[in-house]
């Protein structure tokens, strides 16, 4: 089963229509993402959306029986948590994906699912390209060794009971994570395996990413 997140306001993208509903070559980003998820044959997909776009999103997926559209929460983590409420505490794998990444690689994602079956939790990631610095305001404090750094992507995959536990524990504190694998580590619930992904699995975040996305769709995606 899968959770696809599309309840963000896209503040950095800053357009009237939320970024996940913007189209690339005639198709909404969220629709491209869900169609790719369907290639993995999940039992069902829970799709979180903004309350003001609930009907529009339901309409967009009325032809896909396995998609259940629900209202998301104020933060990404709250959206995940609401979706997890509909999932039982089993060993089954839950795949969590940001709809803003429409070009995630299918084969690597299958590996991610397998890694989660074996180790509990796994995420797609790519080695970082840039030199990364840690700063205090505008003063650099350190340069972590780039060879140990990964840019974390989605899909991320977890045994259902594990990720449900992580979100239960999160409710007891005031912390806003940007993904789910970090929670598993934070609460020491399982190993988190890296499955090497693809650099073209970009997250549409800023307006320029929409232009990159169009090129990726035209030149790199042939599945
Ligand atoms: N998301 C969600 N519910 C929220 C916030 C985010 O379902 N309350 C989803 C977004 O729709 C997106 C994914 O989580 O597909 C990753 O979030 P991000 O890229 O940060 O999107 P936004 O939060 O919408 O963008 P921004 O942070 O710029 O406002
Ligand atoms: Mg966000």
Coordinates of N, CA and C and ligand atoms in Angstrom, one line a residue:
X1 N 0.8 -1.2 0.0 CA 0.0 0.0 0.0 C 0.9 1.2 0.0
X2 N 0.3 2.3 -0.4 CA 1.1 3.5 -0.6 C 0.4 4.8 -0.1
X3 N 1.2 5.7 0.4 CA 0.6 7.0 0.8 C 1.3 8.0 -0.2
X4 N 0.5 8.8 -0.9 CA 1.0 9.8 -1.8 C 0.6 11.2 -1.2
X5 N 1.6 12.0 -1.0 CA 1.4 13.3 -0.3 C 1.2 14.5 -1.3
X6 N 0.0 15.1 -1.1 CA -0.2 16.2 -2.1 C -1.1 17.3 -1.3
X7 N -0.8 17.5 0.0 CA -1.6 18.4 0.7 C -0.7 19.7 1.1
X8 N 0.4 19.9 0.4 CA 1.2 21.1 0.7 C 0.7 22.3 0.0
X9 N 1.1 23.5 0.5 CA 0.7 24.7 -0.1 C 1.7 25.2 -1.1
X10 N 2.9 24.6 -1.1 CA 3.9 25.0 -2.1 C 4.4 26.5 -1.9
X11 N 4.7 26.8 -0.6 CA 5.1 28.2 -0.4 C 6.3 28.6 -1.2
X12 N 7.3 27.8 -1.3 CA 8.5 28.1 -2.1 C 8.2 28.2 -3.5
X13 N 7.3 27.5 -4.0 CA 6.9 27.5 -5.4 C 6.1 28.8 -5.8
X14 N 5.3 29.2 -4.8 CA 4.6 30.4 -4.8 C 3.8 30.7 -6.1
X15 N 2.8 29.8 -6.4 CA 1.9 30.1 -7.5 C 0.5 29.9 -7.0
X16 N -0.5 30.4 -7.8 CA -1.9 30.4 -7.3 C -2.4 28.9 -7.2
X17 N -2.1 28.2 -8.2 CA -2.5 26.7 -8.1 C -1.3 26.0 -7.4
X18 N -1.6 25.1 -6.4 CA -0.5 24.4 -5.8 C 0.3 23.6 -6.8
X19 N 1.6 23.5 -6.5 CA 2.5 23.0 -7.5 C 2.1 21.6 -8.0
X20 N 1.6 20.8 -7.1 CA 1.3 19.4 -7.4 C 0.1 19.3 -8.4
X21 N -0.6 20.4 -8.6 CA -1.7 20.5 -9.6 C -1.3 21.2 -10.9
X22 N -0.1 21.7 -10.9 CA 0.5 22.3 -12.1 C 0.7 21.1 -13.1
X23 N 0.6 21.5 -14.4 CA 0.8 20.4 -15.4 C 2.1 20.4 -16.1
X24 N 2.6 19.2 -16.4 CA 3.8 19.1 -17.2 C 3.4 18.3 -18.5
X25 N 3.6 19.0 -19.6 CA 3.1 18.4 -20.9 C 1.6 17.9 -20.8
X26 N 0.8 18.7 -20.2 CA -0.7 18.4 -20.2 C -1.2 17.6 -19.0
X27 N -0.3 17.1 -18.2 CA -0.7 16.2 -17.1 C -0.3 16.8 -15.7
X28 N -1.2 16.8 -14.7 CA -0.9 17.3 -13.4 C 0.2 16.5 -12.8
X29 N 1.1 17.1 -12.0 CA 2.2 16.5 -11.4 C 1.7 15.3 -10.5
X30 N 0.7 15.6 -9.7 CA 0.1 14.5 -8.8 C -0.4 13.3 -9.6
X31 N -0.9 13.6 -10.8 CA -1.4 12.5 -11.6 C -0.3 11.6 -12.2
X32 N 0.8 12.3 -12.6 CA 2.0 11.6 -13.1 C 2.6 10.7 -11.9
X33 N 2.6 11.3 -10.7 CA 3.2 10.5 -9.6 C 2.3 9.3 -9.3
X34 N 1.0 9.5 -9.2 CA 0.1 8.4 -8.9 C 0.2 7.3 -10.0
X35 N 0.2 7.7 -11.3 CA 0.3 6.7 -12.3 C 1.6 5.9 -12.2
X36 N 2.6 6.5 -11.8 CA 3.9 5.8 -11.6 C 3.8 4.8 -10.5
X37 N 3.1 5.3 -9.4 CA 2.9 4.4 -8.2 C 2.1 3.2 -8.6
X38 N 1.1 3.4 -9.5 CA 0.2 2.3 -9.9 C 1.0 1.2 -10.6
X39 N 2.1 1.5 -11.2 CA 3.0 0.5 -11.9 C 3.5 -0.5 -10.9
X40 N 3.5 -0.1 -9.6 CA 4.0 -1.0 -8.6 C 2.9 -1.9 -8.0
X41 N 1.7 -1.7 -8.6 CA 0.5 -2.5 -8.1 C 0.3 -2.5 -6.6
X42 N 0.2 -1.4 -6.0 CA -0.1 -1.4 -4.6 C -1.6 -1.8 -4.3
X43 N -1.9 -2.4 -3.2 CA -3.3 -2.8 -2.9 C -4.2 -1.6 -2.9
X44 N -3.7 -0.5 -2.3 CA -4.5 0.8 -2.4 C -3.5 2.0 -2.2
X45 N -4.0 3.1 -2.6 CA -3.2 4.4 -2.4 C -4.0 5.4 -1.6
X46 N -3.4 5.9 -0.6 CA -4.1 7.0 0.2 C -3.4 8.3 -0.3
X47 N -4.2 9.2 -0.8 CA -3.7 10.4 -1.4 C -4.2 11.6 -0.5
X48 N -3.2 12.3 0.1 CA -3.6 13.5 0.9 C -3.7 14.7 0.0
X49 N -4.7 15.5 0.3 CA -4.9 16.7 -0.5 C -5.3 17.9 0.4
X50 N -5.2 19.1 -0.2 CA -5.6 20.3 0.6 C -7.2 20.3 0.6
X51 N -7.7 20.8 1.7 CA -9.2 20.7 1.9 C -9.9 21.5 0.8
X52 N -9.3 22.6 0.3 CA -10.0 23.4 -0.7 C -9.8 22.7 -2.1
X53 N -9.0 21.7 -2.2 CA -8.9 21.0 -3.5 C -9.4 19.5 -3.4
X54 N -10.1 19.3 -2.3 CA -10.6 17.9 -2.1 C -11.4 17.4 -3.3
X55 N -12.5 18.2 -3.7 CA -13.3 17.7 -4.7 C -12.6 17.6 -6.1
X56 N -11.8 18.6 -6.3 CA -11.1 18.6 -7.6 C -10.2 17.4 -7.7
X57 N -9.5 17.0 -6.6 CA -8.6 15.9 -6.6 C -9.4 14.6 -6.7
X58 N -10.5 14.5 -6.0 CA -11.4 13.3 -6.1 C -11.8 13.1 -7.5
X59 N -12.1 14.2 -8.2 CA -12.5 14.1 -9.6 C -11.4 13.6 -10.5
X60 N -10.2 14.2 -10.2 CA -9.0 13.8 -11.0 C -8.7 12.3 -10.9
X61 N -9.2 11.7 -9.8 CA -8.8 10.2 -9.7 C -10.1 9.4 -9.6
X62 N -11.2 9.9 -10.1 CA -12.5 9.1 -10.0 C -12.4 7.8 -10.9
X63 N -11.5 7.8 -11.8 CA -11.3 6.6 -12.7 C -10.4 5.6 -12.1
X64 N -9.8 5.9 -11.0 CA -8.8 4.9 -10.3 C -9.4 4.4 -9.0
X65 N -10.0 3.2 -9.0 CA -10.6 2.7 -7.8 C -9.7 2.6 -6.6
X66 N -8.5 2.3 -6.8 CA -7.6 2.0 -5.7 C -7.1 3.3 -5.0
X67 N -7.5 4.4 -5.5 CA -7.0 5.7 -4.9 C -8.1 6.2 -3.9
X68 N -7.7 6.4 -2.7 CA -8.6 7.0 -1.7 C -8.1 8.4 -1.4
X69 N -8.8 9.5 -1.6 CA -8.4 10.8 -1.4 C -8.9 11.3 0.0
X70 N -7.9 11.8 0.8 CA -8.3 12.3 2.1 C -7.7 13.7 2.3
X71 N -8.3 14.5 3.2 CA -7.7 15.8 3.6 C -6.4 15.6 4.3
X72 N -5.4 16.3 4.0 CA -4.1 16.2 4.7 C -4.1 17.1 6.0
X73 N -2.9 17.3 6.5 CA -2.8 18.1 7.8 C -2.0 19.3 7.5
X74 N -1.8 20.0 8.6 CA -1.1 21.3 8.5 C 0.4 21.2 8.0
X75 N 1.0 20.1 8.5 CA 2.4 19.8 8.1 C 2.5 18.5 7.4
X76 N 3.6 18.3 6.7 CA 3.8 17.0 6.0 C 3.6 15.8 6.9
X77 N 4.2 15.9 8.1 CA 4.1 14.8 9.1 C 2.6 14.6 9.5
X78 N 1.9 15.6 9.6 CA 0.5 15.5 10.0 C -0.3 14.8 8.9
X79 N 0.0 15.1 7.7 CA -0.6 14.5 6.5 C -0.3 13.0 6.5
X80 N 1.0 12.6 6.7 CA 1.4 11.2 6.8 C 0.6 10.5 7.9
X81 N 0.6 11.2 9.1 CA -0.1 10.6 10.3 C -1.6 10.3 10.0
X82 N -2.3 11.3 9.3 CA -3.7 11.1 9.0 C -3.9 9.9 8.1
X83 N -3.0 9.7 7.1 CA -3.1 8.6 6.2 C -2.8 7.3 7.0
X84 N -1.8 7.3 7.9 CA -1.5 6.1 8.6 C -2.6 5.6 9.5
X85 N -3.5 6.5 9.9 CA -4.6 6.1 10.7 C -5.5 5.1 10.0
X86 N -5.4 5.1 8.7 CA -6.3 4.2 7.9 C -5.6 2.9 7.6
X87 N -4.4 2.7 8.2 CA -3.5 1.5 7.9 C -3.3 0.7 9.2
X88 N -3.5 -0.6 9.0 CA -3.3 -1.5 10.2 C -1.9 -1.7 10.6
X89 N -1.7 -2.1 11.8 CA -0.4 -2.3 12.4 C 0.2 -3.7 12.0
X90 N 0.6 -3.9 10.8 CA 1.1 -5.2 10.3 C 2.5 -5.1 9.9
X91 N 3.0 -6.2 9.3 CA 4.3 -6.2 8.7 C 4.4 -5.8 7.2
X92 N 3.2 -5.5 6.7 CA 3.1 -5.1 5.3 C 3.8 -3.8 5.1
X93 N 4.3 -3.6 3.8 CA 5.2 -2.5 3.5 C 4.3 -1.3 3.1
X94 N 4.5 -0.1 3.8 CA 3.9 1.1 3.4 C 4.9 1.9 2.6
X95 N 4.6 2.3 1.4 CA 5.5 3.2 0.6 C 4.9 4.6 0.8
X96 N 5.8 5.5 1.1 CA 5.4 6.9 1.3 C 6.1 7.8 0.2
X97 N 5.3 8.6 -0.5 CA 5.9 9.3 -1.6 C 5.4 10.8 -1.6
X98 N 6.3 11.7 -1.9 CA 5.9 13.1 -2.2 C 5.5 13.2 -3.6
X99 N 4.2 13.7 -3.8 CA 3.7 13.8 -5.1 C 4.6 14.8 -6.0
X100 N 5.3 15.6 -5.3 CA 6.1 16.6 -6.0 C 7.3 16.0 -6.7
X101 N 7.5 14.7 -6.5 CA 8.6 14.0 -7.2 C 8.0 13.0 -8.3
X102 N 7.6 13.6 -9.4 CA 6.9 12.7 -10.4 C 7.7 11.7 -11.1
X103 N 9.0 11.8 -11.0 CA 9.9 11.0 -11.9 C 10.7 10.0 -11.1
X104 N 10.2 9.5 -10.0 CA 11.0 8.5 -9.2 C 11.2 7.3 -10.0
X105 N 12.3 6.6 -9.9 CA 12.6 5.4 -10.7 C 11.9 4.2 -10.2
X106 N 11.2 3.5 -11.1 CA 10.4 2.3 -10.7 C 11.3 1.2 -10.1
X107 N 12.3 0.8 -10.9 CA 13.1 -0.4 -10.5 C 13.8 -0.2 -9.2
X108 N 14.4 1.0 -8.9 CA 15.0 1.3 -7.7 C 14.0 1.3 -6.5
X109 N 12.8 1.7 -6.8 CA 11.7 1.7 -5.8 C 11.4 0.2 -5.4
X110 N 11.4 -0.6 -6.4 CA 11.1 -2.1 -6.1 C 12.2 -2.6 -5.2
X111 N 13.5 -2.1 -5.4 CA 14.6 -2.5 -4.5 C 14.3 -1.9 -3.1
X112 N 13.8 -0.7 -3.0 CA 13.5 -0.1 -1.8 C 12.5 -0.9 -1.0
X113 N 11.5 -1.3 -1.7 CA 10.4 -2.2 -1.0 C 11.1 -3.4 -0.4
X114 N 11.9 -4.1 -1.2 CA 12.6 -5.3 -0.8 C 13.5 -5.0 0.4
X115 N 14.2 -3.9 0.4 CA 15.1 -3.6 1.5 C 14.3 -3.4 2.8
X116 N 13.1 -2.7 2.6 CA 12.2 -2.5 3.8 C 11.7 -3.9 4.3
X117 N 11.4 -4.8 3.4 CA 11.0 -6.1 3.9 C 12.0 -6.8 4.7
X118 N 13.3 -6.6 4.3 CA 14.4 -7.2 5.0 C 14.8 -6.5 6.3
X119 N 15.0 -5.1 6.2 CA 15.5 -4.4 7.3 C 14.5 -3.5 8.1
X120 N 13.3 -3.4 7.6 CA 12.3 -2.6 8.3 C 12.0 -1.2 7.6
X121 N 13.1 -0.5 7.2 CA 13.0 0.8 6.6 C 14.0 1.0 5.5
X122 N 13.6 1.7 4.5 CA 14.6 2.0 3.4 C 14.1 3.3 2.7
X123 N 15.1 4.0 2.1 CA 14.7 5.2 1.3 C 15.6 5.3 0.1
X124 N 15.1 5.9 -0.9 CA 15.9 6.3 -2.1 C 16.7 7.5 -1.7
X125 N 17.9 7.5 -2.2 CA 18.8 8.7 -1.9 C 19.9 8.7 -3.0
X126 N 20.5 9.9 -3.2 CA 21.6 10.0 -4.2 C 22.7 10.7 -3.5
X127 N 24.0 10.4 -3.9 CA 25.1 11.1 -3.3 C 25.0 12.6 -3.6
X128 N 25.3 13.5 -2.6 CA 25.2 14.9 -2.9 C 26.2 15.4 -3.9
X129 N 25.8 16.3 -4.7 CA 26.7 16.9 -5.8 C 27.5 18.0 -5.2
X130 N 26.9 18.8 -4.4 CA 27.5 20.1 -3.9 C 28.3 19.8 -2.6
X131 N 29.2 20.7 -2.4 CA 29.9 20.7 -1.1 C 28.9 21.3 -0.1
X132 N 28.6 20.7 1.0 CA 27.6 21.1 2.0 C 28.3 21.7 3.2
X133 N 27.9 22.8 3.7 CA 28.4 23.4 4.9 C 27.3 23.5 6.0
X134 N 27.7 23.5 7.2 CA 26.8 23.8 8.3 C 27.2 25.2 8.8
X135 N 26.1 26.0 9.0 CA 26.4 27.3 9.4 C 25.6 27.7 10.7
X136 N 26.1 28.8 11.3 CA 25.4 29.4 12.4 C 25.1 30.8 11.8
X137 N 23.9 31.0 11.5 CA 23.6 32.2 10.8 C 24.4 32.2 9.5
X138 N 25.2 33.2 9.2 CA 26.0 33.2 8.0 C 27.4 32.8 8.1
X139 N 27.7 32.3 9.3 CA 29.1 31.9 9.5 C 29.2 30.4 9.5
X140 N 30.1 29.9 8.6 CA 30.3 28.4 8.5 C 31.0 27.9 9.7
X141 N 30.3 26.8 10.2 CA 30.9 26.1 11.4 C 31.7 24.9 11.0
X142 N 31.2 24.1 10.0 CA 31.9 22.9 9.5 C 31.5 22.5 8.1
X143 N 32.4 21.7 7.5 CA 32.2 21.1 6.2 C 32.2 19.6 6.4
X144 N 31.0 19.0 6.5 CA 31.0 17.5 6.6 C 31.6 16.9 5.4
X145 N 32.2 15.7 5.6 CA 32.8 15.0 4.5 C 31.8 14.6 3.4
X146 N 31.9 15.2 2.2 CA 30.9 14.9 1.2 C 30.7 13.4 0.9
X147 N 31.7 12.7 1.0 CA 31.6 11.2 0.7 C 30.7 10.5 1.6
X148 N 30.3 11.1 2.7 CA 29.3 10.4 3.6 C 27.9 11.0 3.5
X149 N 27.8 12.0 2.6 CA 26.5 12.7 2.6 C 25.6 12.2 1.4
X150 N 24.3 12.1 1.8 CA 23.3 11.6 0.8 C 22.2 12.6 0.7
X151 N 21.6 12.9 -0.4 CA 20.4 13.7 -0.6 C 19.3 12.7 -0.5
X152 N 18.4 12.8 0.5 CA 17.3 11.9 0.7 C 16.1 12.2 -0.1
X153 N 15.6 11.2 -0.8 CA 14.4 11.3 -1.6 C 13.3 10.5 -1.1
X154 N 12.2 10.5 -1.9 CA 11.1 9.5 -1.7 C 11.0 8.8 -3.1
X155 N 10.4 7.7 -3.1 CA 9.7 6.9 -2.1 C 10.6 6.4 -1.0
X156 N 10.0 6.3 0.2 CA 10.5 5.7 1.4 C 9.6 4.6 1.8
X157 N 10.2 3.4 2.2 CA 9.3 2.3 2.5 C 9.6 1.8 3.9
X158 N 8.5 1.3 4.6 CA 8.6 0.9 6.0 C 7.6 -0.2 6.2
X159 N 7.9 -1.1 7.2 CA 6.9 -2.0 7.7 C 5.9 -1.1 8.4
X160 N 4.6 -1.4 8.2 CA 3.5 -0.6 8.7 C 3.6 -0.3 10.2
X161 N 3.8 -1.3 11.0 CA 3.8 -1.1 12.4 C 4.9 -0.1 12.9
X162 N 6.1 -0.2 12.2 CA 7.2 0.7 12.5 C 6.9 2.2 12.3
X163 N 6.4 2.4 11.1 CA 6.2 3.9 10.8 C 5.0 4.4 11.6
X164 N 4.0 3.5 11.9 CA 2.9 4.0 12.7 C 3.4 4.3 14.1
X165 N 4.3 3.5 14.6 CA 5.0 3.8 16.0 C 5.7 5.1 15.9
X166 N 6.5 5.3 14.9 CA 7.3 6.6 14.7 C 6.4 7.8 14.8
X167 N 5.3 7.7 14.1 CA 4.4 8.9 14.2 C 3.6 9.0 15.5
X168 N 3.4 7.9 16.2 CA 2.8 8.0 17.5 C 3.8 8.7 18.4
X169 N 5.1 8.4 18.4 CA 6.1 9.0 19.2 C 6.2 10.5 18.9
X170 N 6.1 10.8 17.6 CA 6.3 12.2 17.2 C 5.2 13.1 17.8
X171 N 4.0 12.5 18.0 CA 2.9 13.4 18.5 C 3.2 13.8 19.9
X172 N 4.2 13.2 20.6 CA 4.5 13.5 22.0 C 5.5 14.7 22.1
X173 N 6.1 15.1 21.0 CA 7.0 16.2 21.0 C 6.8 17.2 20.0
X174 N 7.5 18.3 20.1 CA 7.4 19.4 19.2 C 8.5 19.4 18.2
X175 N 8.4 18.7 17.1 CA 9.4 18.6 16.2 C 8.8 18.4 14.8
X176 N 9.3 19.1 13.8 CA 8.8 19.0 12.5 C 9.7 18.4 11.5
X177 N 9.6 17.1 11.2 CA 10.5 16.5 10.3 C 10.2 16.8 8.9
X178 N 11.1 16.6 8.0 CA 10.8 16.8 6.5 C 10.7 15.5 5.8
X179 N 10.9 14.4 6.5 CA 10.6 13.1 5.9 C 10.3 12.1 6.9
X180 N 10.2 10.8 6.6 CA 9.8 9.8 7.6 C 10.9 8.9 8.0
X181 N 11.9 8.7 7.1 CA 13.0 7.9 7.5 C 13.8 8.5 8.7
X182 N 13.8 9.8 8.8 CA 14.5 10.5 9.9 C 13.8 10.1 11.2
X183 N 12.5 9.9 11.2 CA 11.8 9.6 12.4 C 12.2 8.2 13.0
X184 N 12.3 7.3 12.0 CA 12.6 5.9 12.4 C 14.0 5.9 13.1
X185 N 14.9 6.7 12.6 CA 16.2 6.8 13.2 C 16.1 7.6 14.6
X186 N 15.4 8.6 14.6 CA 15.2 9.5 15.8 C 14.8 8.6 17.0
X187 N 13.8 7.7 16.7 CA 13.3 6.8 17.8 C 13.9 5.5 17.8
X188 N 14.9 5.3 17.0 CA 15.7 4.1 17.0 C 14.8 2.8 16.8
X189 N 14.0 2.9 15.8 CA 13.0 1.8 15.6 C 13.5 0.7 14.7
X190 N 14.4 1.0 13.7 CA 15.0 0.0 12.9 C 16.2 0.7 12.1
X191 N 16.9 -0.2 11.5 CA 18.0 0.3 10.6 C 17.2 1.0 9.4
X192 N 17.9 2.0 8.8 CA 17.3 2.7 7.6 C 18.3 2.4 6.5
X193 N 17.9 1.6 5.5 CA 18.8 1.3 4.4 C 18.7 2.4 3.3
X194 N 19.8 2.6 2.7 CA 19.8 3.5 1.5 C 19.7 2.6 0.3
X195 N 18.8 3.0 -0.6 CA 18.8 2.4 -2.0 C 19.2 3.5 -2.9
X196 N 20.2 3.4 -3.7 CA 20.7 4.5 -4.5 C 19.6 4.7 -5.6
X197 N 19.2 6.0 -5.7 CA 18.2 6.4 -6.7 C 18.8 7.1 -7.9
X198 N 18.1 8.0 -8.4 CA 18.5 8.7 -9.6 C 18.5 10.2 -9.4
X199 N 19.4 10.9 -10.0 CA 19.4 12.4 -9.8 C 18.2 13.1 -10.5
X200 N 17.6 12.4 -11.5 CA 16.5 13.0 -12.1 C 15.2 12.9 -11.3
X201 N 15.3 12.3 -10.1 CA 14.1 12.2 -9.2 C 14.0 13.5 -8.4
X202 N 13.8 14.6 -9.1 CA 13.8 15.9 -8.5 C 12.5 16.2 -7.8
X203 N 12.5 17.0 -6.7 CA 11.3 17.5 -6.1 C 11.0 18.8 -6.6
X204 N 9.9 19.0 -7.3 CA 9.4 20.3 -7.8 C 9.2 21.2 -6.6
X205 N 10.1 22.1 -6.4 CA 10.1 23.0 -5.2 C 10.0 24.5 -5.6
X206 N 10.9 24.9 -6.5 CA 10.9 26.3 -6.9 C 10.4 26.3 -8.4
X207 N 10.0 27.5 -8.9 CA 9.4 27.6 -10.2 C 10.4 27.0 -11.3
X208 N 11.7 27.2 -11.1 CA 12.6 26.7 -12.1 C 12.5 25.2 -12.3
X209 N 12.1 24.5 -11.2 CA 12.1 23.1 -11.2 C 11.0 22.6 -12.2
X210 N 10.0 23.4 -12.5 CA 9.0 23.0 -13.5 C 9.6 22.9 -14.9
X211 N 10.5 23.9 -15.2 CA 11.2 23.8 -16.5 C 12.1 22.6 -16.5
X212 N 12.8 22.3 -15.4 CA 13.7 21.1 -15.4 C 12.8 19.9 -15.6
X213 N 11.7 19.9 -15.0 CA 10.8 18.7 -15.0 C 10.3 18.4 -16.4
X214 N 10.0 19.5 -17.2 CA 9.6 19.3 -18.6 C 10.7 18.6 -19.4
X215 N 11.9 19.0 -19.2 CA 13.1 18.5 -19.9 C 13.2 17.0 -19.5
X216 N 13.2 16.7 -18.2 CA 13.3 15.4 -17.7 C 12.3 14.4 -18.3
X217 N 11.0 14.9 -18.4 CA 9.9 14.1 -18.9 C 10.2 13.8 -20.4
X218 N 10.7 14.8 -21.1 CA 10.9 14.7 -22.6 C 12.1 13.9 -22.9
X219 N 13.1 14.0 -22.1 CA 14.4 13.4 -22.5 C 14.9 12.2 -21.7
X220 N 14.3 12.0 -20.5 CA 14.8 10.9 -19.7 C 13.8 9.8 -19.4
X221 N 12.5 10.2 -19.4 CA 11.5 9.2 -18.9 C 10.9 8.4 -20.1
X222 N 11.2 7.1 -20.1 CA 10.6 6.3 -21.2 C 9.9 5.1 -20.7
X223 N 9.7 5.1 -19.3 CA 9.0 3.9 -18.8 C 7.5 4.3 -18.8
Ligands
LIG1 N1 2.7 17.8 1.9 C1 1.5 17.3 2.4 N2 0.9 18.0 3.5 C2 1.5 19.1 4.0 C3 2.7 19.6 3.5 C4 3.3 18.9 2.4 O1 1.0 16.3 2.0 N3 0.9 19.7 5.1 C5 3.3 17.2 0.7 C6 3.5 18.2 -0.5 O2 2.3 18.3 -1.2 C7 4.6 17.6 -1.2 C8 5.4 16.7 -0.2 O3 4.6 16.7 1.0 O4 4.2 16.7 -2.3 C9 6.7 17.3 0.1 O5 6.6 18.6 0.6 P1 7.2 20.0 0.0 O6 8.0 19.7 -1.2 O7 7.9 20.7 1.1 O8 5.9 20.7 -0.5 P2 5.2 22.0 0.2 O9 5.2 21.8 1.6 O10 3.9 22.1 -0.5 O11 6.1 23.2 -0.3 P3 6.7 24.3 0.6 O12 7.5 23.6 1.7 O13 7.6 25.1 -0.3 O14 5.6 25.1 1.2
LIG2 MG1 7.0 21.8 2.8

